[in-house]
């Protein structure tokens, strides 16, 4: 057992120590987000649901935890030239905010099709925007040029141990807030969030179940687990703009070994979950943030005998950055 | 001083003892609501703002506190025939829910122009709806008939000591969560909320400031304070459907003696505050719930030398029951 435990802590990009260090590093900057519950929503799936509301985190998403940990991990000599990223969304805003708090510049390559409210967030937090075309290649190329020009440090949105450790602080908080949680449902995109949450939660309670929630139209994690290798898709089709990335080499091993299952979710189910979050929880939740609720309400989860013992379920509501007009449009399309 | 203190506890419909009793009575049913904060919003008014999010209370509004206290205060012999109310909104839903928890019927007289989501809430919680015309007279007459037919107990939405005591539990929680609060801003309608909040808060900290926030188009409380008598308006014009009621004889003395000032707010300011709640706090807030933020952002507050020492401000976000389509409509109209 001791050998196993040593292996466990060594073979992934983060562990309970690095996650606890991250918690100390970010605690004067990040919010301890509240956990909401609703008996109405509980009654829809016959379990107790605990919503860990990262939409109330600074920047409106969990991303601030990882970004803040990464930025405050840098040596002064590294930090002074600034940081660079080519995430289109919440990571970019979070990185801009964390950089502002450290007093260093953040250069953000943003594709032209990024959601308006996410671009506004980057601007609000003082990030310097460099526009690129929408394709990943264009974004990466533009970022490379910015790195050369500035001498800054690239902070990848998920394939980075400091980012994974920061996201893992969610589990430390959640399991202190609601100790009886036996299952956590986590959105899966590049895998930084689910890797951190899983490594922390399974270290605290090895029997806890971790289920990923992934859009059907961007199911690289489910496919990867099925065949045992990282799959990269030729294209993705989902309204969940935060869940279109693919697993990286640091996040894949955690998803492969420690995530119990990936539940696939249709966009229509995501939209219905967004409506329930708004109407019943009174919370603005972006598509990526609502996918966990969508997963527990799906028959694939509710009727699966493997999960009948999941009684107290933590749901990571990962972010709330959704333009109101876009939400209204989705709900109209989704319900009519 | 002792004489003053005795007078203080005797002459109002609730006091710190009845409020602490209410807290014990409702604690296994009501949520302890979280307090959110945002440095972005702080920067807009140069103070620290603490949002006491009653939109996350059961039923989506603070009203559950008072309704639950009232219903569980009833003797069994009174309770068994049920409760009756003619509130169109959150009180009706809250009373229905509390009645369901006690296992007694709730009869709710609802005017035909009530917001859809509020009627849905009444239905969701098992309240029995009796429709009436929109005018107050029609509502009161219908309620009288229901009382005769059922032998039930009328539970007034605000002019009732048990209701006022229940709402006062907000201050007990808030001042425990954020002890440094020096000012609380509270929406004013019939005055149940502000009476309870004021009696509890000033009992705990006599130097705390309590400011009411009232729509300009339903400014009966401001007019009442100005002339020293209860004013009832011939008509009201505001989008804040929860703030159209007038002070009652139990709430007026508290507003008259203990509320420091009423700040009047335009509907356009309420709409802007709803937008900020959605975009920055990520919270669905109804017009009545957003008025406190609107008040602190107004120049009448910010530039008033009387309030320059208000540094740590609690804002009671009273409810979140707003149809998404209505919110979208308001924001479009309000911003264009």
XYZ file of C-alpha atoms in Angstrom:
672
model
C 0.000 0.000 0.000
C 2.804 2.371 0.828
C 4.444 1.757 -2.514
C 1.121 2.440 -4.255
C 0.666 5.637 -2.416
C 4.155 6.794 -3.380
C 3.544 5.945 -7.011
C 0.264 7.812 -6.840
C 1.888 11.016 -5.649
C 4.764 10.848 -8.099
C 3.290 10.053 -11.442
C 0.967 13.018 -11.987
C 1.619 16.710 -12.569
C 0.162 17.701 -9.185
C -0.465 16.074 -5.829
C -2.088 16.907 -2.531
C 1.040 18.796 -1.386
C 1.237 21.015 -4.438
C -2.527 21.612 -4.167
C -2.280 22.601 -0.504
C 0.643 24.883 -1.399
C -1.536 26.444 -4.085
C -4.287 27.018 -1.523
C -1.848 28.933 0.692
C -0.515 30.881 -2.296
C -3.904 32.057 -3.585
C -5.900 32.379 -0.359
C -5.544 36.128 0.014
C -6.671 36.663 -3.596
C -9.324 34.051 -4.427
C -12.852 33.783 -3.062
C -13.960 30.773 -1.060
C -16.998 30.145 -3.228
C -20.324 29.232 -1.630
C -22.137 25.935 -2.065
C -25.813 26.230 -3.016
C -28.479 23.581 -2.808
C -32.103 23.282 -3.881
C -34.651 20.705 -2.765
C -36.475 21.256 -6.043
C -33.421 20.208 -8.058
C -32.727 17.342 -5.626
C -36.228 16.041 -6.309
C -35.525 15.985 -10.067
C -32.794 13.377 -9.671
C -33.435 11.736 -6.321
C -30.062 12.711 -4.814
C -28.702 15.549 -2.710
C -26.923 17.999 -4.997
C -24.329 20.520 -3.806
C -23.460 23.207 -6.304
C -19.923 24.521 -5.888
C -20.425 27.922 -7.472
C -17.211 28.862 -9.234
C -19.255 31.337 -11.248
C -18.813 33.527 -8.138
C -15.025 33.162 -8.265
C -13.062 36.251 -9.285
C -13.300 36.654 -13.040
C -16.514 34.613 -13.010
C -14.902 31.160 -13.294
C -12.663 28.629 -11.533
C -9.805 29.620 -13.846
C -8.609 32.295 -11.449
C -7.409 29.620 -9.016
C -4.932 28.092 -11.454
C -3.904 31.376 -13.050
C -3.242 32.961 -9.668
C -1.206 29.971 -8.525
C 0.822 29.988 -11.744
C 1.547 33.714 -11.661
C 2.512 33.824 -8.003
C 4.749 30.749 -8.505
C 6.984 32.654 -10.945
C 10.371 33.972 -9.900
C 10.591 37.769 -10.083
C 13.077 37.546 -12.955
C 10.633 35.412 -14.960
C 7.596 37.411 -14.040
C 8.754 40.874 -14.941
C 8.446 40.418 -18.730
C 4.858 39.349 -18.316
C 2.778 36.330 -19.231
C 1.239 35.214 -22.506
C -1.707 32.973 -23.289
C -3.887 32.084 -26.242
C -6.995 30.954 -24.421
C -10.068 32.672 -25.750
C -12.033 32.594 -22.603
C -12.053 32.488 -18.860
C -8.390 31.544 -18.494
C -7.393 34.700 -20.344
C -9.461 36.910 -18.050
C -8.216 35.099 -14.974
C -4.603 35.395 -16.082
C -5.072 39.116 -16.766
C -6.499 39.640 -13.291
C -3.784 37.614 -11.556
C -1.100 39.469 -13.558
C -2.628 42.784 -12.537
C -2.503 41.713 -8.895
C 1.202 40.904 -9.296
C 1.783 44.099 -11.262
C 3.026 42.445 -14.455
C 1.636 42.591 -18.002
C -0.584 39.858 -19.492
C -0.671 39.420 -23.293
C -3.719 37.584 -24.493
C -4.197 36.218 -28.000
C -7.945 36.222 -28.616
C -9.683 34.639 -31.611
C -12.147 36.879 -33.397
C -15.098 34.587 -32.515
C -14.630 34.709 -28.726
C -17.784 35.506 -26.679
C -18.136 39.234 -26.104
C -18.455 39.058 -22.318
C -15.247 37.045 -22.068
C -13.332 39.589 -24.128
C -14.808 42.341 -21.939
C -13.517 40.513 -18.868
C -9.980 40.421 -20.299
C -10.168 44.176 -20.932
C -11.687 44.872 -17.508
C -8.745 43.170 -15.832
C -6.170 45.009 -17.900
C -5.085 42.211 -20.238
C -3.529 43.374 -23.532
C -5.488 41.850 -26.386
C -3.866 40.618 -29.592
C -6.487 39.432 -32.100
C -6.028 36.283 -34.183
C -8.116 34.179 -36.538
C -10.361 31.550 -34.925
C -8.345 28.458 -35.941
C -6.097 26.932 -33.267
C -3.079 27.158 -35.624
C -3.538 30.896 -36.077
C -3.861 31.371 -32.319
C -0.726 29.349 -31.582
C 1.281 31.124 -34.270
C 0.240 34.550 -33.033
C 1.088 33.545 -29.454
C 4.551 32.382 -30.578
C 5.216 35.770 -32.106
C 4.060 37.553 -28.939
C 6.369 35.351 -26.850
C 9.318 36.266 -29.078
C 8.490 39.965 -29.024
C 7.963 40.251 -25.258
C 10.169 37.557 -23.756
C 7.163 36.701 -21.576
C 6.247 33.344 -20.057
C 3.589 31.184 -21.709
C 0.952 30.050 -19.211
C -0.961 27.197 -20.764
C -4.638 27.041 -19.759
C -4.495 23.431 -18.498
C -1.407 21.468 -19.446
C 0.632 22.885 -16.559
C 1.160 21.497 -13.049
C 0.710 24.904 -11.410
C -2.647 25.349 -13.133
C -3.783 21.837 -12.184
C -2.746 22.429 -8.557
C -4.676 25.694 -8.431
C -7.865 24.111 -9.768
C -7.496 21.321 -7.210
C -8.117 23.788 -4.381
C -11.823 23.478 -5.267
C -11.871 19.983 -3.742
C -10.127 21.101 -0.560
C -12.852 23.717 -0.045
C -15.785 21.598 -1.142
C -14.942 18.604 1.056
C -14.516 20.915 4.023
C -17.840 22.635 3.282
C -19.792 19.394 2.662
C -17.828 16.464 4.121
C -20.464 13.868 3.214
C -19.942 14.280 -0.528
C -19.427 10.871 -2.164
C -19.321 11.942 -5.823
C -18.091 14.994 -7.718
C -19.189 15.841 -11.245
C -16.773 17.996 -13.171
C -16.846 19.481 -16.687
C -14.096 18.095 -18.947
C -12.308 20.123 -21.573
C -8.500 20.225 -21.567
C -8.650 18.436 -18.244
C -6.965 20.924 -15.921
C -10.043 21.304 -13.725
C -10.924 17.625 -13.492
C -7.290 16.628 -12.907
C -6.875 19.013 -9.986
C -10.270 18.190 -8.488
C -9.626 14.450 -8.814
C -6.100 14.422 -7.404
C -7.159 16.419 -4.339
C -10.469 14.627 -3.732
C -9.127 11.082 -4.129
C -6.200 11.899 -1.897
C -8.594 13.047 0.851
C -11.122 10.259 0.243
C -9.930 7.438 -2.057
C -13.447 6.017 -2.417
C -14.976 9.246 -3.773
C -16.364 8.930 -7.303
C -15.287 11.457 -9.944
C -17.432 11.699 -13.030
C -16.551 13.906 -15.971
C -19.273 15.680 -17.931
C -18.434 16.291 -21.584
C -20.458 17.555 -24.562
C -21.304 14.855 -27.128
C -19.996 17.168 -29.823
C -16.546 17.432 -28.187
C -16.153 13.954 -26.698
C -12.389 13.553 -26.957
C -12.046 12.540 -23.290
C -14.694 9.820 -23.566
C -13.088 8.537 -26.793
C -9.630 8.702 -25.229
C -10.729 6.631 -22.249
C -12.457 4.130 -24.547
C -9.372 3.435 -26.646
C -6.680 4.119 -24.046
C -4.902 6.920 -25.891
C -5.323 10.664 -26.291
C -7.754 11.383 -29.103
C -7.793 14.766 -30.811
C -10.929 15.509 -32.820
C -10.918 17.018 -36.289
C -13.742 19.333 -35.234
C -16.027 20.048 -32.298
C -19.685 21.016 -32.308
C -21.081 22.285 -29.027
C -22.462 25.499 -27.579
C -20.176 24.996 -24.570
C -17.411 27.322 -25.721
C -15.314 26.430 -22.687
C -15.323 22.699 -23.409
C -13.840 22.494 -26.896
C -10.213 21.859 -25.907
C -8.552 18.422 -25.919
C -6.753 16.600 -23.123
C -3.019 17.280 -22.836
C -0.211 14.945 -21.849
C -0.322 16.104 -18.223
C -4.082 15.820 -17.785
C -4.673 12.614 -19.749
C -3.009 10.276 -17.207
C -5.310 11.544 -14.444
C -8.413 11.180 -16.583
C -7.257 7.735 -17.748
C -6.419 6.336 -14.289
C -8.566 8.153 -11.750
C -11.722 9.552 -13.361
C -14.431 6.926 -12.959
C -16.459 7.691 -16.068
C -17.199 10.389 -18.615
C -20.904 11.165 -19.053
C -21.776 12.607 -22.452
C -24.305 15.406 -22.619
C -26.333 16.843 -25.521
C -26.413 20.594 -26.101
C -30.191 20.576 -25.574
C -29.621 19.119 -22.103
C -27.047 21.819 -21.357
C -29.544 24.505 -22.334
C -32.219 23.006 -20.094
C -29.723 22.906 -17.220
C -28.851 26.582 -17.821
C -32.547 27.386 -17.566
C -32.849 25.497 -14.278
C -29.764 27.263 -12.900
C -31.288 30.618 -13.752
C -34.875 29.904 -12.666
C -34.291 27.759 -9.601
C -30.758 28.442 -8.355
C -30.936 32.127 -9.449
C -27.436 31.864 -10.834
C -26.067 32.956 -14.202
C -24.246 29.915 -15.531
C -22.484 29.556 -18.864
C -23.025 26.398 -20.952
C -19.796 24.795 -19.707
C -20.853 25.515 -16.144
C -24.263 23.917 -16.469
C -23.064 20.612 -17.943
C -22.644 18.952 -14.536
C -26.292 19.497 -13.653
C -27.257 18.331 -17.139
C -25.263 15.130 -16.557
C -26.922 14.203 -13.236
C -30.366 14.866 -14.702
C -29.709 12.611 -17.713
C -31.043 9.066 -17.793
C -27.479 7.853 -18.536
C -26.627 8.858 -14.996
C -29.912 8.437 -13.144
C -30.653 4.936 -14.439
C -27.108 3.605 -14.377
C -26.859 0.968 -11.618
C -23.154 1.781 -11.225
C -24.091 5.186 -9.782
C -27.097 4.267 -7.663
C -25.008 4.716 -4.497
C -24.075 8.291 -5.407
C -26.213 10.052 -2.819
C -24.418 13.313 -2.049
C -23.155 14.807 -5.246
C -20.905 17.832 -5.613
C -21.386 19.608 -8.919
C -18.689 22.011 -10.035
C -20.485 24.983 -11.600
C -17.389 26.092 -13.401
C -18.280 29.545 -14.696
C -20.918 32.199 -15.222
C -19.659 34.232 -18.142
C -22.560 34.183 -20.561
C -23.990 37.198 -22.369
C -27.597 37.633 -21.280
C -28.767 37.960 -24.879
C -27.010 34.727 -25.769
C -28.625 32.948 -22.805
C -32.041 34.240 -23.862
C -31.406 33.079 -27.435
C -30.372 29.606 -26.281
C -33.411 29.232 -24.081
C -35.751 30.321 -26.821
C -34.167 27.957 -29.313
C -33.865 25.210 -26.758
C -37.433 25.351 -25.530
C -39.394 26.053 -28.680
C -30.477 54.776 29.160
C -32.193 51.810 30.769
C -35.571 53.419 30.388
C -34.783 54.110 26.726
C -33.783 50.557 26.166
C -37.023 49.296 27.732
C -39.088 51.641 25.625
C -37.163 50.490 22.574
C -38.001 46.852 23.123
C -41.641 47.449 23.986
C -42.952 49.829 21.426
C -42.373 47.879 18.222
C -43.944 44.718 16.845
C -40.716 42.723 17.188
C -37.524 42.884 19.205
C -34.212 41.079 19.431
C -35.775 38.314 21.542
C -38.591 37.577 19.120
C -36.070 37.691 16.261
C -33.740 35.238 17.987
C -36.736 32.997 18.686
C -37.611 33.188 14.992
C -34.064 32.153 14.113
C -34.406 29.028 16.273
C -37.848 28.289 14.842
C -36.828 28.473 11.177
C -33.241 27.230 11.301
C -33.942 23.680 10.180
C -35.956 24.943 7.201
C -34.326 28.143 5.906
C -30.973 28.523 4.155
C -28.193 30.568 5.691
C -27.678 32.647 2.569
C -24.167 33.455 1.368
C -22.654 36.921 1.187
C -21.018 37.786 -2.143
C -18.602 40.584 -2.879
C -16.969 42.035 -5.970
C -13.989 44.345 -6.170
C -15.305 45.611 -9.490
C -18.558 46.774 -7.899
C -16.662 48.146 -4.891
C -14.625 50.282 -7.269
C -17.821 51.765 -8.739
C -18.785 53.371 -5.447
C -15.593 53.542 -3.427
C -16.879 51.382 -0.544
C -16.774 47.712 0.389
C -20.102 46.134 -0.558
C -21.424 42.891 0.923
C -24.362 41.376 -0.904
C -26.608 39.326 1.372
C -28.120 37.079 -1.294
C -31.697 36.349 -0.266
C -32.338 35.403 -3.880
C -30.788 32.075 -2.818
C -33.270 31.690 0.051
C -35.906 28.996 -0.359
C -38.583 30.254 -2.703
C -36.056 32.686 -4.192
C -36.624 35.539 -1.708
C -36.287 36.603 1.946
C -40.043 36.130 2.387
C -39.591 32.501 3.428
C -38.043 33.610 6.730
C -41.136 35.475 7.883
C -43.634 33.031 6.408
C -41.903 30.080 8.021
C -41.801 31.845 11.389
C -45.481 32.766 11.151
C -46.623 29.287 10.152
C -44.597 27.458 12.771
C -45.796 29.950 15.430
C -49.406 28.840 14.957
C -51.132 26.565 17.447
C -52.164 23.224 15.919
C -55.831 24.124 16.290
C -55.290 27.355 14.319
C -53.027 25.802 11.747
C -55.147 22.883 10.660
C -57.629 24.910 8.602
C -54.798 26.433 6.627
C -53.492 29.901 5.889
C -54.689 32.577 3.495
C -52.893 35.481 1.852
C -53.465 37.929 -0.960
C -49.867 38.807 -1.781
C -49.204 38.468 -5.480
C -45.596 37.594 -5.197
C -42.816 36.126 -3.160
C -44.748 36.085 0.120
C -47.376 33.860 -1.468
C -44.802 31.356 -2.689
C -42.996 31.421 0.640
C -46.214 30.892 2.572
C -47.142 27.984 0.288
C -43.782 26.355 0.879
C -43.857 26.865 4.654
C -47.452 25.531 4.780
C -46.382 22.469 2.806
C -43.573 21.868 5.309
C -46.114 21.998 8.143
C -48.588 19.866 6.182
C -51.388 22.434 6.063
C -53.110 24.079 3.092
C -52.221 27.569 1.809
C -54.852 29.574 -0.106
C -53.387 32.322 -2.217
C -55.383 35.098 -3.854
C -53.400 36.099 -6.945
C -54.149 39.110 -9.155
C -54.298 38.383 -12.871
C -51.283 40.640 -13.590
C -48.826 38.824 -11.279
C -45.433 37.892 -12.817
C -45.536 34.425 -14.339
C -42.521 33.054 -12.470
C -44.014 34.097 -9.141
C -47.277 32.316 -9.905
C -45.256 29.265 -10.982
C -43.493 29.325 -7.617
C -46.806 29.300 -5.750
C -47.904 26.293 -7.807
C -44.555 24.526 -7.382
C -44.883 24.747 -3.609
C -48.440 23.462 -3.578
C -50.301 26.704 -2.878
C -53.965 26.749 -3.997
C -54.489 29.699 -6.321
C -57.646 31.799 -6.330
C -57.557 34.428 -9.090
C -58.741 38.007 -8.549
C -58.678 41.282 -10.453
C -55.516 43.400 -10.127
C -56.968 46.137 -7.883
C -56.178 45.919 -4.178
C -59.903 46.091 -3.323
C -60.688 43.053 -5.461
C -57.821 41.133 -3.890
C -58.914 41.982 -0.357
C -62.550 41.126 -1.065
C -61.632 37.782 -2.597
C -59.384 37.006 0.360
C -62.218 37.803 2.784
C -64.447 35.315 1.020
C -61.710 32.628 1.127
C -61.247 33.246 4.860
C -64.962 32.771 5.439
C -65.134 29.641 3.302
C -62.086 27.903 4.812
C -61.889 29.206 8.363
C -58.165 29.673 7.709
C -55.768 32.192 9.267
C -54.819 35.321 7.336
C -51.050 35.814 7.220
C -50.361 39.382 6.160
C -47.205 39.834 4.077
C -45.654 42.462 6.363
C -47.960 43.982 8.952
C -47.448 41.111 11.398
C -44.954 40.773 14.255
C -44.131 37.152 13.376
C -43.309 38.157 9.801
C -41.180 41.090 10.938
C -39.313 38.854 13.394
C -38.617 36.289 10.680
C -37.202 38.885 8.290
C -35.013 40.220 11.120
C -33.026 36.972 11.125
C -31.205 38.367 8.074
C -29.361 40.832 10.315
C -28.379 38.139 12.820
C -26.753 36.168 10.012
C -25.241 39.100 8.160
C -23.577 40.654 11.205
C -22.132 37.284 12.138
C -20.852 36.735 8.584
C -19.414 40.261 8.184
C -19.024 41.853 11.634
C -17.449 45.056 10.297
C -20.620 46.162 8.507
C -21.471 49.757 9.439
C -24.439 50.328 7.118
C -27.238 48.165 5.722
C -29.273 49.123 2.670
C -32.690 47.519 2.517
C -35.522 47.695 -0.052
C -38.676 49.326 1.338
C -42.173 48.259 0.388
C -44.671 47.396 3.135
C -41.779 47.631 5.569
C -41.653 44.104 6.998
C -38.130 43.473 5.762
C -36.647 46.809 6.769
C -38.387 46.709 10.177
C -36.994 43.302 11.040
C -33.528 44.080 9.695
C -33.440 47.403 11.561
C -34.690 46.122 14.929
C -32.156 43.293 14.946
C -29.216 45.281 13.599
C -29.654 48.328 15.853
C -30.097 46.069 18.861
C -26.746 44.390 18.085
C -24.996 47.637 17.084
C -26.892 50.847 17.889
C -24.581 52.955 15.720
C -25.218 50.984 12.548
C -26.858 53.019 9.758
C -29.982 51.658 8.068
C -30.899 53.169 4.726
C -34.061 52.268 2.881
C -34.091 52.070 -0.914
C -37.435 52.886 -2.494
C -38.562 53.418 -6.106
C -39.341 57.053 -6.972
C -42.630 55.866 -8.418
C -43.733 54.274 -5.127
C -42.201 56.640 -2.589
C -44.755 56.352 0.199
C -42.097 55.631 2.840
C -40.036 58.703 1.890
C -43.168 60.867 1.876
C -44.317 59.361 5.172
C -40.997 60.165 6.848
C -41.050 63.676 5.396
C -44.463 64.552 6.814
C -44.433 62.304 9.902
C -47.508 60.257 9.041
C -48.287 57.201 6.946
C -48.919 58.221 3.344
C -50.821 55.946 0.977
C -50.395 56.762 -2.698
C -53.247 56.897 -5.206
C -51.106 54.968 -7.663
C -47.605 53.572 -8.062
C -45.408 53.437 -11.153
C -42.356 51.226 -10.943
C -41.030 48.064 -12.530
C -40.214 46.774 -9.031
C -43.344 44.657 -8.588
C -42.291 43.735 -5.063
C -42.073 47.356 -3.891
C -45.552 48.692 -4.594
C -47.064 48.098 -1.129
C -47.460 50.818 1.518
C -46.221 50.909 5.100
C -48.563 49.423 7.704
C -49.215 50.527 11.271
C -46.698 47.996 12.649
C -43.886 48.828 10.254
C -44.303 52.602 10.104
C -43.062 53.294 13.664
C -39.790 51.467 12.936
C -39.265 53.302 9.664
C -40.176 56.606 11.330
C -37.917 56.234 14.375
C -35.022 53.983 13.403
C -34.434 54.072 9.649
C -31.860 56.775 8.977
C -32.969 57.789 5.501
C -34.888 56.615 2.464
C -32.957 56.865 -0.804
C -35.169 57.193 -3.879
C -34.197 55.286 -6.992
C -35.283 55.637 -10.627
C -36.416 52.570 -12.570
C -33.577 53.126 -15.053
C -31.108 52.843 -12.176
C -32.769 49.628 -11.006
C -32.401 48.169 -14.493
C -28.724 49.092 -14.630
C -28.222 47.475 -11.216
C -29.958 44.281 -12.439
C -27.540 44.220 -15.355
C -24.554 44.572 -13.018
C -25.907 41.816 -10.773
C -26.205 39.513 -13.754
C -22.934 40.409 -15.494
C -20.643 40.900 -12.529
C -22.157 39.078 -9.544
C -23.576 36.307 -11.828
C -26.814 36.403 -9.882
C -30.400 36.576 -11.141
C -31.946 39.467 -9.237
C -35.461 40.821 -9.591
C -36.009 44.608 -9.769
C -36.869 44.852 -6.059
C -33.720 42.917 -5.231
C -31.420 45.167 -7.251
C -32.612 48.461 -5.764
C -30.063 48.430 -2.929
C -27.164 48.310 -5.371
C -28.856 51.000 -7.452
C -29.080 53.189 -4.338
C -25.384 52.955 -3.390
C -24.353 53.671 -6.975
C -26.531 56.795 -7.148
C -25.009 60.240 -6.691
C -27.635 60.898 -3.964
C -25.801 58.370 -1.865
C -22.225 58.628 -3.105
C -21.997 62.400 -2.870
C -23.993 62.837 0.326
C -21.605 63.975 3.072
C -23.892 62.347 5.664
C -22.899 58.922 4.326
C -19.221 59.436 3.645
C -18.321 57.300 6.681
C -20.328 54.337 5.377
C -17.395 52.118 4.446
C -18.639 48.545 4.820
C -22.100 48.304 3.413
C -24.422 45.328 3.585
C -26.901 45.231 0.717
C -29.957 43.034 1.101
C -30.531 41.434 -2.305
C -34.079 40.581 -1.467
C -35.139 38.237 -4.265
C -34.341 36.629 -7.590
C -37.701 35.815 -9.089
C -37.562 37.453 -12.484
C -38.558 35.836 -15.770
C -35.512 35.716 -18.010
C -37.459 37.159 -20.942
C -38.592 40.054 -18.782
C -35.029 40.723 -17.643
C -33.831 40.696 -21.243
C -36.642 43.091 -22.204
C -35.782 45.480 -19.369
C -32.105 45.518 -20.259
C -32.836 46.161 -23.906
C -35.232 48.960 -23.096
C -33.028 50.283 -20.321
C -29.823 50.419 -22.284
C -30.927 51.470 -25.733
